[in-house]
Short mmCIF file of C-alpha atoms (C1' of nucleotides) in Angstrom, two decimals:
data_model
loop_
_atom_site.label_atom_id
_atom_site.label_comp_id
_atom_site.label_asym_id
_atom_site.label_seq_id
_atom_site.Cartn_x
_atom_site.Cartn_y
_atom_site.Cartn_z
CA MET A 1 4.37 -31.13 -34.99
CA ASP A 2 4.30 -31.23 -31.23
CA THR A 3 7.04 -33.91 -31.21
CA ALA A 4 9.01 -32.03 -33.82
CA LEU A 5 9.29 -29.20 -31.50
CA LEU A 6 9.93 -31.42 -28.55
CA THR A 7 12.89 -33.24 -30.16
CA LYS A 8 14.43 -29.82 -30.72
CA ARG A 9 14.69 -29.38 -27.07
CA PRO A 10 18.40 -29.20 -26.25
CA SER A 11 19.82 -31.46 -23.60
CA SER A 12 22.00 -28.71 -22.09
CA THR A 13 21.86 -27.83 -18.51
CA ALA A 14 20.11 -24.63 -19.63
CA ALA A 15 17.27 -26.61 -20.75
CA ALA A 16 17.29 -28.81 -17.75
CA ILE A 17 16.67 -25.70 -15.53
CA ALA A 18 13.86 -24.61 -17.70
CA ARG A 19 10.34 -24.43 -16.26
CA PRO A 20 8.10 -27.44 -17.02
CA PHE A 21 8.06 -27.72 -20.83
CA HIS A 22 4.22 -28.37 -21.05
CA GLU A 23 3.84 -24.71 -19.82
CA LEU A 24 5.73 -23.51 -22.86
CA ARG A 25 3.37 -24.87 -25.41
CA PRO A 26 -0.39 -24.83 -25.62
CA ALA A 27 -1.67 -28.11 -24.11
CA ASN A 28 -4.65 -28.79 -26.41
CA ALA A 29 -4.53 -29.85 -29.99
CA THR A 30 -6.68 -26.92 -31.22
CA SER A 31 -3.97 -24.48 -30.64
CA SER A 32 -1.66 -26.04 -32.94
CA LEU A 33 -2.27 -23.12 -35.31
CA ALA A 34 -0.76 -20.72 -32.82
CA ALA A 35 2.34 -22.99 -32.15
CA GLY A 36 5.29 -20.73 -32.73
CA SER A 37 8.53 -21.62 -34.48
CA VAL A 38 11.66 -22.35 -32.54
CA ARG A 39 14.75 -20.25 -33.14
CA SER A 40 18.31 -20.49 -31.95
CA TYR A 41 20.56 -17.50 -31.15
CA ALA A 42 24.27 -17.25 -30.35
CA LYS A 43 25.52 -15.13 -27.57
CA ASP A 44 24.99 -11.39 -28.26
CA ASP A 45 22.76 -12.04 -31.35
CA GLU A 46 20.01 -9.44 -31.86
CA ILE A 47 16.61 -11.03 -31.57
CA PHE A 48 14.79 -7.78 -32.50
CA ALA A 49 15.77 -4.12 -32.60
CA ASP A 50 14.26 -1.02 -31.03
CA GLY A 51 11.87 0.53 -33.49
CA GLN A 52 11.48 -2.59 -35.66
CA ARG A 53 8.02 -3.64 -36.69
CA ALA A 54 6.88 -5.95 -33.73
CA ALA A 55 5.71 -8.94 -35.72
CA TYR A 56 6.42 -11.69 -32.99
CA VAL A 57 6.02 -12.29 -29.36
CA TYR A 58 8.63 -14.46 -27.93
CA LYS A 59 9.07 -17.19 -25.13
CA VAL A 60 12.34 -18.35 -23.83
CA VAL A 61 12.93 -22.10 -24.08
CA SER A 62 16.57 -22.13 -22.88
CA GLY A 63 19.34 -19.59 -22.20
CA ALA A 64 18.73 -16.07 -21.31
CA VAL A 65 17.60 -12.86 -23.16
CA ARG A 66 18.09 -9.10 -22.16
CA THR A 67 15.80 -6.36 -23.33
CA SER A 68 17.12 -2.92 -23.23
CA LYS A 69 16.89 0.79 -24.23
CA LEU A 70 19.57 3.11 -25.30
CA LEU A 71 20.19 6.85 -24.91
CA ILE A 72 21.72 8.53 -27.98
CA ASP A 73 25.15 8.65 -26.02
CA GLY A 74 25.15 4.91 -25.47
CA ARG A 75 23.98 4.76 -21.94
CA ARG A 76 21.86 1.55 -21.64
CA GLN A 77 19.15 0.47 -19.39
CA ILE A 78 18.29 -3.29 -19.41
CA ASP A 79 14.63 -3.35 -18.33
CA ALA A 80 14.56 -7.06 -17.69
CA PHE A 81 16.34 -10.43 -18.05
CA HIS A 82 14.22 -13.19 -19.57
CA LEU A 83 14.79 -16.68 -18.40
CA PRO A 84 13.28 -20.06 -19.63
CA GLY A 85 9.44 -19.77 -19.43
CA ASP A 86 9.47 -15.95 -19.74
CA ILE A 87 7.72 -14.19 -22.36
CA PHE A 88 9.12 -10.97 -23.94
CA GLY A 89 8.37 -8.75 -26.93
CA ILE A 90 4.74 -7.97 -25.98
CA GLU A 91 3.78 -4.57 -27.63
CA SER A 92 0.42 -2.75 -27.97
CA ASP A 93 1.65 -0.53 -30.70
CA ASP A 94 3.30 -1.51 -34.14
CA ASP A 95 6.85 -1.39 -33.11
CA TYR A 96 9.25 -2.75 -30.46
CA ARG A 97 10.12 -0.24 -27.92
CA PHE A 98 13.16 -2.24 -26.82
CA CYS A 99 16.08 -4.02 -28.23
CA ALA A 100 16.30 -7.81 -27.50
CA GLU A 101 19.51 -9.73 -27.40
CA ALA A 102 20.71 -13.22 -26.56
CA ILE A 103 22.83 -13.22 -23.41
CA ASP A 104 24.21 -16.66 -24.09
CA ASN A 105 23.42 -19.32 -26.74
CA CYS A 106 19.69 -19.55 -26.36
CA MET A 107 16.43 -20.95 -27.83
CA VAL A 108 13.14 -19.19 -28.11
CA VAL A 109 9.73 -19.85 -29.53
CA ALA A 110 8.40 -16.97 -31.76
CA TYR A 111 4.68 -16.65 -32.01
CA ARG A 112 3.27 -14.56 -34.81
CA ARG A 113 1.43 -11.62 -33.28
CA SER A 114 -1.21 -11.51 -35.98
CA GLN A 115 -2.00 -15.14 -35.22
CA ILE A 116 -2.45 -14.42 -31.46
CA GLU A 117 -4.71 -11.63 -32.09
CA SER A 118 -6.92 -13.60 -34.53
CA LEU A 119 -7.17 -16.48 -31.94
CA SER A 120 -8.63 -14.36 -29.30
CA GLY A 121 -11.81 -16.34 -29.51
CA THR A 122 -10.59 -19.82 -30.38
CA ASP A 123 -7.45 -20.27 -28.11
CA THR A 124 -8.28 -18.81 -24.81
CA GLN A 125 -5.50 -20.65 -23.19
CA LEU A 126 -2.59 -19.07 -25.15
CA VAL A 127 -4.09 -15.67 -25.22
CA GLN A 128 -4.64 -15.85 -21.53
CA GLN A 129 -1.06 -17.00 -21.10
CA PHE A 130 0.15 -13.61 -22.92
CA ALA A 131 -2.21 -11.67 -20.72
CA VAL A 132 -0.69 -13.20 -17.53
CA ALA A 133 2.85 -12.58 -19.09
CA MET A 134 2.04 -8.84 -19.65
CA MET A 135 0.87 -8.53 -16.15
CA ARG A 136 4.02 -10.18 -14.73
CA THR A 137 6.06 -7.84 -16.81
CA LEU A 138 4.25 -4.88 -15.35
CA VAL A 139 4.74 -6.05 -11.83
CA ARG A 140 8.33 -6.67 -12.33
CA ALA A 141 8.95 -3.23 -13.96
CA GLN A 142 7.19 -1.57 -11.06
CA ASN A 143 9.24 -3.31 -8.41
CA HIS A 144 12.30 -2.40 -10.35
CA LEU A 145 11.23 1.41 -10.25
CA LEU A 146 11.66 1.23 -6.37
CA LEU A 147 14.98 -0.50 -6.66
CA LEU A 148 16.30 2.16 -9.30
CA GLY A 149 14.88 5.12 -7.70
CA ARG A 150 15.47 4.46 -3.86
CA LYS A 151 17.84 1.66 -3.20
CA THR A 152 21.48 1.87 -2.47
CA ALA A 153 24.12 0.03 -4.59
CA LEU A 154 24.34 -2.76 -1.93
CA GLU A 155 20.51 -3.11 -1.65
CA LYS A 156 20.29 -3.35 -5.47
CA ILE A 157 22.76 -6.24 -5.60
CA ALA A 158 21.01 -7.98 -2.75
CA THR A 159 17.60 -7.67 -4.44
CA PHE A 160 19.12 -8.81 -7.68
CA LEU A 161 20.58 -11.89 -6.36
CA LEU A 162 17.49 -12.83 -4.46
CA ASP A 163 15.27 -12.31 -7.43
CA LEU A 164 17.52 -14.41 -9.60
CA ALA A 165 17.60 -17.22 -7.10
CA GLU A 166 13.82 -17.38 -7.08
CA ARG A 167 13.62 -17.46 -10.88
CA LEU A 168 16.47 -19.93 -11.47
CA PRO A 169 15.59 -23.29 -10.07
CA ALA A 170 19.00 -24.16 -8.52
CA GLY A 171 19.11 -23.79 -4.92
CA ASP A 172 21.51 -21.48 -3.24
CA THR A 173 24.01 -21.55 -5.98
CA LEU A 174 23.42 -19.18 -8.68
CA ASP A 175 24.75 -19.52 -12.11
CA LEU A 176 24.74 -16.00 -13.59
CA PRO A 177 24.13 -16.19 -17.39
CA MET A 178 25.00 -12.25 -17.78
CA SER A 179 28.17 -10.24 -17.53
CA ARG A 180 28.85 -7.55 -14.87
CA THR A 181 28.10 -4.98 -17.64
CA ASP A 182 24.65 -6.48 -18.03
CA ILE A 183 24.01 -6.46 -14.32
CA ALA A 184 25.26 -2.80 -14.08
CA ASP A 185 22.94 -1.71 -16.80
CA HIS A 186 20.09 -3.40 -15.25
CA LEU A 187 20.65 -1.98 -11.80
CA GLY A 188 21.61 1.60 -12.73
CA LEU A 189 25.17 1.03 -11.65
CA THR A 190 28.68 0.71 -13.07
CA ILE A 191 30.52 -2.75 -13.51
CA GLU A 192 32.97 -1.39 -10.93
CA THR A 193 30.37 -0.74 -8.31
CA VAL A 194 28.66 -4.17 -9.01
CA SER A 195 32.07 -5.91 -8.46
CA ARG A 196 32.77 -3.90 -5.37
CA CYS A 197 29.37 -4.58 -3.76
CA LEU A 198 29.82 -8.37 -4.53
CA ALA A 199 33.20 -8.24 -2.83
CA GLN A 200 31.85 -6.45 0.13
CA LEU A 201 29.03 -9.21 0.46
CA GLU A 202 31.63 -11.87 0.17
CA LYS A 203 33.72 -10.23 2.92
CA ARG A 204 30.73 -10.05 5.13
CA ALA A 205 30.10 -13.81 4.46
CA VAL A 206 26.70 -13.10 2.92
CA ILE A 207 27.72 -14.76 -0.28
CA LYS A 208 30.56 -16.86 -1.65
CA MET A 209 32.00 -16.48 -5.23
CA LEU A 210 33.22 -19.87 -6.59
CA ALA A 211 33.76 -18.10 -9.84
CA ALA A 212 32.84 -14.56 -11.22
CA ARG A 213 29.49 -15.99 -12.45
CA ARG A 214 29.01 -18.71 -9.78
CA ILE A 215 27.77 -17.30 -6.45
CA VAL A 216 26.48 -19.17 -3.41
CA LEU A 217 23.97 -17.24 -1.40
CA SER A 218 25.34 -18.31 2.15
CA ASP A 219 23.16 -16.03 4.15
CA LYS A 220 19.87 -15.38 2.43
CA THR A 221 18.49 -13.77 5.72
CA ALA A 222 21.16 -11.24 5.50
CA LEU A 223 20.16 -10.57 1.78
CA GLN A 224 16.68 -10.23 2.62
CA ARG A 225 17.39 -7.67 5.35
CA LEU A 226 19.04 -5.55 2.60
CA ASN A 227 16.06 -6.26 0.35
CA ASP A 228 13.72 -3.76 1.91
CA MET B 1 -28.03 7.16 -14.34
CA ASP B 2 -25.83 8.78 -16.94
CA THR B 3 -27.04 12.26 -16.02
CA ALA B 4 -26.77 11.47 -12.32
CA LEU B 5 -23.11 11.08 -12.91
CA LEU B 6 -22.74 13.84 -15.34
CA THR B 7 -24.33 16.30 -12.92
CA LYS B 8 -21.66 15.42 -10.43
CA ARG B 9 -19.11 16.64 -12.80
CA PRO B 10 -17.39 19.55 -11.17
CA SER B 11 -17.06 22.86 -12.83
CA SER B 12 -13.50 23.42 -11.58
CA THR B 13 -10.78 24.02 -13.96
CA ALA B 14 -9.37 20.62 -13.17
CA ALA B 15 -12.54 19.12 -14.63
CA ALA B 16 -12.34 21.49 -17.58
CA ILE B 17 -9.01 20.05 -18.57
CA ALA B 18 -10.25 16.51 -18.28
CA ARG B 19 -10.21 14.28 -21.25
CA PRO B 20 -13.55 13.98 -23.01
CA PHE B 21 -15.93 12.91 -20.47
CA HIS B 22 -17.56 10.22 -22.82
CA GLU B 23 -14.36 8.39 -22.69
CA LEU B 24 -14.65 8.07 -18.98
CA ARG B 25 -17.93 6.22 -19.21
CA PRO B 26 -19.11 3.35 -21.36
CA ALA B 27 -20.98 4.77 -24.26
CA ASN B 28 -23.75 2.10 -24.55
CA ALA B 29 -26.62 1.36 -22.17
CA THR B 30 -25.77 -2.15 -21.64
CA SER B 31 -22.79 -1.22 -19.67
CA SER B 32 -24.64 0.65 -17.02
CA LEU B 33 -24.01 -2.34 -14.82
CA ALA B 34 -20.33 -1.58 -14.92
CA ALA B 35 -20.75 2.16 -14.29
CA GLY B 36 -18.61 2.84 -11.41
CA SER B 37 -19.38 5.22 -8.42
CA VAL B 38 -17.83 8.65 -8.18
CA ARG B 39 -15.74 9.56 -5.11
CA SER B 40 -14.17 12.70 -3.92
CA TYR B 41 -10.91 12.87 -1.90
CA ALA B 42 -9.16 15.69 -0.25
CA LYS B 43 -5.59 16.62 -0.54
CA ASP B 44 -3.52 13.70 0.75
CA ASP B 45 -6.38 11.34 1.46
CA GLU B 46 -5.59 7.73 1.05
CA ILE B 47 -7.54 6.16 -1.80
CA PHE B 48 -6.12 2.68 -1.06
CA ALA B 49 -3.30 1.32 0.72
CA ASP B 50 -0.46 -1.07 -0.07
CA GLY B 51 -1.38 -4.64 0.76
CA GLN B 52 -5.14 -3.84 0.87
CA ARG B 53 -7.63 -6.04 -0.91
CA ALA B 54 -7.71 -4.78 -4.48
CA ALA B 55 -11.57 -4.52 -4.94
CA TYR B 56 -11.82 -1.54 -7.31
CA VAL B 57 -10.01 -0.14 -10.29
CA TYR B 58 -10.19 3.60 -10.45
CA LYS B 59 -10.30 6.26 -13.14
CA VAL B 60 -9.37 10.02 -12.47
CA VAL B 61 -12.01 12.40 -13.20
CA SER B 62 -10.41 15.59 -11.89
CA GLY B 63 -7.35 16.41 -9.96
CA ALA B 64 -4.39 14.17 -9.56
CA VAL B 65 -3.41 10.98 -7.78
CA ARG B 66 -0.06 9.44 -6.86
CA THR B 67 0.69 5.72 -6.45
CA SER B 68 3.74 4.78 -4.47
CA LYS B 69 5.82 2.12 -2.75
CA LEU B 70 7.61 2.34 0.52
CA LEU B 71 10.70 0.83 1.87
CA ILE B 72 10.65 0.06 5.65
CA ASP B 73 12.83 3.01 6.60
CA GLY B 74 10.36 5.40 4.81
CA ARG B 75 12.08 5.89 1.47
CA ARG B 76 9.39 6.29 -1.25
CA GLN B 77 9.15 5.77 -4.76
CA ILE B 78 6.23 7.25 -6.77
CA ASP B 79 5.76 5.04 -9.78
CA ALA B 80 3.33 7.32 -11.42
CA PHE B 81 1.13 10.38 -11.29
CA HIS B 82 -2.33 9.90 -12.45
CA LEU B 83 -4.14 12.65 -14.33
CA PRO B 84 -7.78 13.04 -15.57
CA GLY B 85 -8.61 10.22 -17.82
CA ASP B 86 -5.87 7.94 -16.36
CA ILE B 87 -6.72 4.53 -14.82
CA PHE B 88 -4.99 3.16 -11.82
CA GLY B 89 -5.22 0.26 -9.48
CA ILE B 90 -5.13 -2.47 -11.90
CA GLU B 91 -3.92 -5.69 -10.19
CA SER B 92 -3.81 -9.27 -11.28
CA ASP B 93 -3.50 -10.61 -7.78
CA ASP B 94 -5.83 -10.01 -4.94
CA ASP B 95 -4.04 -7.11 -3.28
CA TYR B 96 -2.81 -3.68 -4.22
CA ARG B 97 0.93 -3.48 -4.50
CA PHE B 98 0.81 0.24 -4.13
CA CYS B 99 -0.54 2.96 -1.97
CA ALA B 100 -2.77 5.49 -3.84
CA GLU B 101 -3.24 9.09 -2.46
CA ALA B 102 -4.85 12.25 -3.64
CA ILE B 103 -2.35 14.83 -4.57
CA ASP B 104 -5.03 17.49 -4.46
CA ASN B 105 -8.82 17.59 -3.98
CA CYS B 106 -9.80 15.19 -6.67
CA MET B 107 -12.62 13.05 -8.03
CA VAL B 108 -12.31 9.53 -9.28
CA VAL B 109 -14.64 6.73 -10.58
CA ALA B 110 -14.36 3.41 -8.82
CA TYR B 111 -15.21 0.33 -10.81
CA ARG B 112 -15.87 -2.81 -8.95
CA ARG B 113 -13.25 -5.39 -10.08
CA SER B 114 -15.63 -8.34 -9.77
CA GLN B 115 -17.99 -6.68 -12.16
CA ILE B 116 -15.40 -5.92 -14.58
CA GLU B 117 -14.26 -9.59 -14.80
CA SER B 118 -17.82 -10.85 -14.85
CA LEU B 119 -18.46 -8.60 -17.85
CA SER B 120 -15.54 -9.93 -20.01
CA GLY B 121 -18.17 -11.19 -22.42
CA THR B 122 -20.84 -8.56 -22.49
CA ASP B 123 -19.05 -5.31 -22.27
CA THR B 124 -16.19 -5.45 -24.50
CA GLN B 125 -15.61 -1.81 -24.71
CA LEU B 126 -14.99 -1.25 -20.96
CA VAL B 127 -12.90 -4.41 -20.68
CA GLN B 128 -10.77 -3.30 -23.62
CA GLN B 129 -10.44 0.05 -22.08
CA PHE B 130 -8.77 -1.43 -18.97
CA ALA B 131 -6.57 -3.63 -21.15
CA VAL B 132 -5.25 -0.52 -22.96
CA ALA B 133 -4.81 1.35 -19.64
CA MET B 134 -2.77 -1.64 -18.44
CA MET B 135 -0.69 -1.54 -21.49
CA ARG B 136 -0.14 2.22 -21.17
CA THR B 137 0.81 1.83 -17.55
CA LEU B 138 3.51 -0.75 -18.73
CA VAL B 139 4.83 1.61 -21.39
CA ARG B 140 5.16 4.37 -18.93
CA ALA B 141 6.83 2.29 -16.24
CA GLN B 142 9.29 0.90 -18.80
CA ASN B 143 10.17 4.46 -19.95
CA HIS B 144 10.58 5.42 -16.37
CA LEU B 145 13.08 2.65 -15.78
CA LEU B 146 15.54 4.30 -18.24
CA LEU B 147 15.09 7.67 -16.53
CA LEU B 148 15.72 6.30 -13.08
CA GLY B 149 18.54 4.07 -14.11
CA ARG B 150 20.45 6.12 -16.56
CA LYS B 151 19.47 9.81 -16.57
CA THR B 152 21.06 12.63 -14.89
CA ALA B 153 19.22 14.96 -12.51
CA LEU B 154 18.76 17.53 -15.08
CA GLU B 155 17.66 15.13 -17.63
CA LYS B 156 15.13 13.62 -15.23
CA ILE B 157 13.60 17.09 -14.77
CA ALA B 158 13.51 17.81 -18.41
CA THR B 159 11.78 14.60 -19.20
CA PHE B 160 9.37 14.95 -16.37
CA LEU B 161 8.32 18.50 -17.65
CA LEU B 162 7.93 17.41 -21.22
CA ASP B 163 5.86 14.38 -20.17
CA LEU B 164 3.63 16.47 -18.02
CA ALA B 165 3.27 19.12 -20.74
CA GLU B 166 1.98 16.28 -23.10
CA ARG B 167 -0.43 14.83 -20.64
CA LEU B 168 -1.74 18.25 -19.16
CA PRO B 169 -3.84 20.04 -21.93
CA ALA B 170 -2.46 23.57 -21.28
CA GLY B 171 0.07 24.70 -23.70
CA ASP B 172 3.53 25.65 -22.58
CA THR B 173 2.47 26.69 -19.13
CA LEU B 174 2.50 23.93 -16.66
CA ASP B 175 0.37 24.06 -13.40
CA LEU B 176 2.01 21.38 -11.29
CA PRO B 177 -0.41 19.67 -9.00
CA MET B 178 2.29 17.85 -6.99
CA SER B 179 4.90 19.18 -4.36
CA ARG B 180 8.71 19.07 -4.89
CA THR B 181 8.72 16.11 -2.48
CA ASP B 182 6.42 14.21 -4.95
CA ILE B 183 8.55 15.10 -7.86
CA ALA B 184 11.70 14.08 -5.95
CA ASP B 185 10.25 10.72 -5.02
CA HIS B 186 9.00 10.14 -8.61
CA LEU B 187 12.35 10.91 -10.21
CA GLY B 188 14.73 9.30 -7.48
CA LEU B 189 16.04 12.65 -6.30
CA THR B 190 15.82 14.87 -3.25
CA ILE B 191 13.67 17.96 -3.14
CA GLU B 192 16.92 20.05 -3.05
CA THR B 193 18.17 18.64 -6.17
CA VAL B 194 14.80 19.15 -7.93
CA SER B 195 14.92 22.79 -6.91
CA ARG B 196 18.44 23.23 -7.96
CA CYS B 197 17.87 21.73 -11.21
CA LEU B 198 14.70 23.87 -11.92
CA ALA B 199 16.77 26.91 -10.97
CA GLN B 200 19.43 25.88 -13.23
CA LEU B 201 16.92 25.49 -16.10
CA GLU B 202 15.62 28.85 -15.41
CA LYS B 203 19.00 30.48 -15.36
CA ARG B 204 19.65 28.97 -18.81
CA ALA B 205 16.29 30.44 -19.98
CA VAL B 206 14.83 27.05 -20.78
CA ILE B 207 11.96 27.56 -18.47
CA LYS B 208 10.36 30.34 -16.42
CA MET B 209 9.04 30.00 -13.04
CA LEU B 210 5.90 32.21 -12.49
CA ALA B 211 5.32 30.40 -9.12
CA ALA B 212 6.80 27.43 -7.62
CA ARG B 213 4.14 25.24 -9.26
CA ARG B 214 3.62 27.39 -12.29
CA ILE B 215 6.14 26.74 -14.94
CA VAL B 216 6.42 28.05 -18.49
CA LEU B 217 8.38 25.85 -20.82
CA SER B 218 10.11 28.70 -22.85
CA ASP B 219 12.43 26.43 -24.87
CA LYS B 220 10.95 22.96 -25.44
CA THR B 221 13.80 22.28 -28.05
CA ALA B 222 16.43 22.60 -25.25
CA LEU B 223 14.27 20.39 -22.87
CA GLN B 224 13.93 17.92 -25.83
CA ARG B 225 17.75 17.83 -26.39
CA LEU B 226 18.12 16.85 -22.71
CA ASN B 227 15.31 14.24 -23.05
CA ASP B 228 17.56 11.78 -24.76
"C1'" DC C 1 -0.88 41.01 9.21
"C1'" DG C 2 1.40 37.09 10.61
"C1'" DC C 3 2.05 32.26 10.67
"C1'" DC C 4 3.33 27.89 8.79
"C1'" DG C 5 4.17 24.79 5.29
"C1'" DA C 6 6.61 24.65 0.96
"C1'" DC C 7 10.43 26.06 -1.45
"C1'" DT C 8 15.15 27.77 -2.23
"C1'" DT C 9 19.88 28.32 -1.43
"C1'" DG C 10 24.43 27.37 0.62
"C1'" DA C 11 28.20 24.56 2.38
"C1'" DA C 12 29.95 20.13 3.53
"C1'" DG C 13 29.96 15.31 3.01
"C1'" DA C 14 28.78 10.51 1.15
"C1'" DT C 15 28.03 7.49 -2.45
"C1'" DC C 16 28.93 6.28 -6.67
"C1'" DC C 17 31.52 7.11 -11.03
"C1'" DT C 18 35.71 7.67 -13.87
"C1'" DC C 19 40.06 6.45 -15.16
"C1'" DA C 20 43.77 3.32 -14.83
"C1'" DA C 21 46.45 -0.66 -13.62
"C1'" DT C 22 46.23 -5.48 -12.35
"C1'" DA C 23 44.30 -10.14 -11.85
"C1'" DT C 24 41.48 -13.96 -13.34
"C1'" DG C 25 40.08 -17.76 -16.03
"C1'" DG C 26 37.75 -19.83 -19.98
"C1'" DG C 27 38.99 -21.03 -24.61
"C1'" DT C 28 42.20 -22.25 -28.17
"C1'" DG C 29 46.10 -23.84 -30.30
"C1'" DG C 30 50.39 -25.99 -30.10
"C1'" DC D 1 47.54 -31.45 -21.53
"C1'" DC D 2 49.70 -27.38 -20.84
"C1'" DA D 3 50.54 -22.53 -21.90
"C1'" DC D 4 49.18 -18.65 -23.68
"C1'" DC D 5 45.80 -15.07 -24.75
"C1'" DC D 6 42.21 -12.08 -24.42
"C1'" DA D 7 37.84 -10.93 -22.80
"C1'" DT D 8 36.04 -10.32 -18.30
"C1'" DA D 9 36.31 -8.98 -13.77
"C1'" DT D 10 38.78 -6.80 -9.72
"C1'" DT D 11 40.99 -3.29 -7.24
"C1'" DG D 12 42.80 1.33 -6.18
"C1'" DA D 13 42.90 6.54 -6.33
"C1'" DG D 14 40.79 10.58 -7.31
"C1'" DG D 15 36.71 13.17 -8.73
"C1'" DA D 16 31.73 14.44 -9.83
"C1'" DT D 17 27.18 14.34 -8.81
"C1'" DC D 18 23.91 14.11 -5.75
"C1'" DT D 19 22.54 14.12 -0.79
"C1'" DT D 20 22.47 15.85 3.82
"C1'" DC D 21 22.20 19.33 7.06
"C1'" DA D 22 21.24 23.90 8.01
"C1'" DA D 23 19.51 28.59 7.13
"C1'" DG D 24 16.87 31.41 4.91
"C1'" DT D 25 12.79 33.12 1.70
"C1'" DC D 26 8.42 32.94 -0.35
"C1'" DG D 27 3.60 32.94 -0.45
"C1'" DG D 28 -1.05 31.25 0.53
"C1'" DC D 29 -4.47 31.29 4.09
"C1'" DG D 30 -6.40 32.10 8.48
#
DNA sequence: CGCCGACTTGAAGATCCTCAATATGGGTGG
DNA sequence: CCACCCATATTGAGGATCTTCAAGTCGGCG
């Protein structure tokens, strides 16, 4: 079972930058009951919809996922991007309060919520993992409140780049999995503003854009100065 | 012990609108160990500071509390207002990542964090209460992301008023405990914009302002339309 | 009654958005 | 392997929303 899951690990670069795989699965044999099922999604596939019954909690194996909310007129807020190792879809009530979509081709592990709850006693490790995940989700959301409420467009971009650089393993060269639209909807901006801020940072020699989605953070100190 | 705490309950209107007091304290005798200490704060008193060692988790008994973050240049984001029954100050790491201040004269119960953690086995009720509180904090933060990132000033005010109306027990007449500055720093606006939006809602006969901090929601349907 | 903080209102200005045109580049088929 | 194509991204000009700065007004408390 363990090996079956392991062999499904793709050899793509996305998987190569994933956090240590042993973190993604319970270490002890007793937790095999809670082992989730691996699922693959293509770019822009819906993983779950807002309002849908929240039957699973997910962990990203490779690729990237966005969770978002919509206003009736279509305005969108992406609350978070989820990278390999990240857990998403944790709910206290019955239904999801977000929509989750694959940003690129990606793989996730789906854990049955009912199983997790029934395991509260037996598998401390996995349950605790989800508790930690929930707390991390909260911390990120709260930091993001400050960004959305009080930072300028340029500061938002700087914070975003630094945050991604910490979460993606690659050194100072970022390979963004998401589009400008996704970035804009995450930072409360428009794609044009995102583009102009990136251009401005490049003109200031703070970053270098090898391609639209391949960005070198040449001057992290300058970014940090914009960060707060 | 129970009675000692109960006699400290103030007879102010603020306490009268508090959620059922039995919810504020563990029901069974075995949890007396975890019973927190009651503390009073005057308007604008600091309850804890950002970066301070997070030794306590708090529950509001009466009055109101704000938790906020600051940028170095003084820009402030209030992540949440805490009303009677609300829990704040939950941290996973050692230190607070917020500053907490009394909005008006208020009373809180402080629970030693070390005690809560050591009680994980014995007092399920209290521990679970904090787990629920953490989840509620997360839900509110995530809803607030949509507000800050994608709503207009008028929509922000509408959402804010409806949210408060649900959380404060009084019917359609709101008694705001917080200043315009606090509202602005919560909604990512300036006090002038807050003032102008309220004026506009009043001109549209959606609300009526009996005093600056006493607002009647005359047309909740119209507010709801602005809400999303 | 008067003072002072809190709030309101007005006018001018900045940031960010909207609309529109152009450029880029990854993917596909010839 | 190249050329084309279309989604994605950039760039520009003009405009809306919200902010800033500056005067008032209100009202609670001594």
